[in-house]
Amino acid sequence: MSSRTLTNTTLRERFKLSEKQRNTVTNLIAAAVEAGRIRRKDAGSGNKFAEYLPYWA
């Protein structure tokens, strides 16, 4: 398990998804935040450049 930051782009790259699927990835990230599995690295940053960390980091 890694404690590197996660972004919409890195998650799409990891799962080999296209740019057209970014809304799906955004929804998955939102669900993971709501479930407490990941958290925002910097709550003050805009959504476009949001980075996320695993809950244990």
PDB file of C-alpha atoms in Angstrom:
ATOM      1  CA  MET A   1       0.000   0.000   0.000  1.00  0.00           C
ATOM      2  CA  SER A   2       1.228   3.422  -0.882  1.00  0.00           C
ATOM      3  CA  SER A   3       0.777   6.765   0.808  1.00  0.00           C
ATOM      4  CA  ARG A   4       1.324   8.743  -2.426  1.00  0.00           C
ATOM      5  CA  THR A   5      -1.272  11.319  -3.346  1.00  0.00           C
ATOM      6  CA  LEU A   6      -4.138  10.383  -5.608  1.00  0.00           C
ATOM      7  CA  THR A   7      -5.712  12.628  -8.216  1.00  0.00           C
ATOM      8  CA  ASN A   8      -8.404  12.102 -10.810  1.00  0.00           C
ATOM      9  CA  THR A   9      -5.676  11.779 -13.438  1.00  0.00           C
ATOM     10  CA  THR A  10      -3.543   9.284 -11.519  1.00  0.00           C
ATOM     11  CA  LEU A  11      -6.559   7.096 -10.796  1.00  0.00           C
ATOM     12  CA  ARG A  12      -7.585   7.124 -14.468  1.00  0.00           C
ATOM     13  CA  GLU A  13      -4.020   6.196 -15.446  1.00  0.00           C
ATOM     14  CA  ARG A  14      -3.915   3.399 -12.878  1.00  0.00           C
ATOM     15  CA  PHE A  15      -7.117   1.843 -14.240  1.00  0.00           C
ATOM     16  CA  LYS A  16      -6.350   2.750 -17.882  1.00  0.00           C
ATOM     17  CA  LEU A  17      -9.493   4.845 -18.263  1.00  0.00           C
ATOM     18  CA  SER A  18      -9.941   7.573 -20.855  1.00  0.00           C
ATOM     19  CA  GLU A  19     -10.343  11.305 -20.263  1.00  0.00           C
ATOM     20  CA  LYS A  20     -14.013  10.854 -21.157  1.00  0.00           C
ATOM     21  CA  GLN A  21     -14.450   8.785 -17.992  1.00  0.00           C
ATOM     22  CA  ARG A  22     -13.258  11.512 -15.620  1.00  0.00           C
ATOM     23  CA  ASN A  23     -16.775  12.063 -14.232  1.00  0.00           C
ATOM     24  CA  THR A  24     -16.975   8.397 -13.270  1.00  0.00           C
ATOM     25  CA  VAL A  25     -13.625   8.664 -11.504  1.00  0.00           C
ATOM     26  CA  THR A  26     -14.756  11.866  -9.773  1.00  0.00           C
ATOM     27  CA  ASN A  27     -17.803  10.000  -8.442  1.00  0.00           C
ATOM     28  CA  LEU A  28     -15.620   7.113  -7.235  1.00  0.00           C
ATOM     29  CA  ILE A  29     -13.302   9.535  -5.435  1.00  0.00           C
ATOM     30  CA  ALA A  30     -16.269  11.289  -3.816  1.00  0.00           C
ATOM     31  CA  ALA A  31     -17.634   7.940  -2.625  1.00  0.00           C
ATOM     32  CA  ALA A  32     -14.233   6.998  -1.168  1.00  0.00           C
ATOM     33  CA  VAL A  33     -14.039  10.339   0.682  1.00  0.00           C
ATOM     34  CA  GLU A  34     -17.556   9.873   2.040  1.00  0.00           C
ATOM     35  CA  ALA A  35     -16.675   6.334   3.176  1.00  0.00           C
ATOM     36  CA  GLY A  36     -13.584   7.659   4.967  1.00  0.00           C
ATOM     37  CA  ARG A  37     -11.126   5.669   2.832  1.00  0.00           C
ATOM     38  CA  ILE A  38      -9.310   8.766   1.522  1.00  0.00           C
ATOM     39  CA  ARG A  39      -9.127  12.416   2.550  1.00  0.00           C
ATOM     40  CA  ARG A  40      -8.222  15.712   0.889  1.00  0.00           C
ATOM     41  CA  LYS A  41      -4.549  16.612   1.184  1.00  0.00           C
ATOM     42  CA  ASP A  42      -5.330  20.332   1.254  1.00  0.00           C
ATOM     43  CA  ALA A  43      -8.913  21.303   2.000  1.00  0.00           C
ATOM     44  CA  GLY A  44      -8.207  24.826   0.705  1.00  0.00           C
ATOM     45  CA  SER A  45      -7.271  23.770  -2.824  1.00  0.00           C
ATOM     46  CA  GLY A  46      -9.741  23.911  -5.686  1.00  0.00           C
ATOM     47  CA  ASN A  47     -11.489  20.782  -6.905  1.00  0.00           C
ATOM     48  CA  LYS A  48      -9.706  20.794 -10.257  1.00  0.00           C
ATOM     49  CA  PHE A  49      -6.316  20.197  -8.647  1.00  0.00           C
ATOM     50  CA  ALA A  50      -7.482  18.236  -5.608  1.00  0.00           C
ATOM     51  CA  GLU A  51      -5.111  15.632  -4.197  1.00  0.00           C
ATOM     52  CA  TYR A  52      -6.139  12.866  -1.857  1.00  0.00           C
ATOM     53  CA  LEU A  53      -4.330  10.736   0.700  1.00  0.00           C
ATOM     54  CA  PRO A  54      -5.229   7.347   2.131  1.00  0.00           C
ATOM     55  CA  TYR A  55      -6.917   7.558   5.513  1.00  0.00           C
ATOM     56  CA  TRP A  56      -3.838   6.074   7.228  1.00  0.00           C
ATOM     57  CA  ALA A  57      -1.398   8.693   5.886  1.00  0.00           C
TER      58      ALA A  57
END
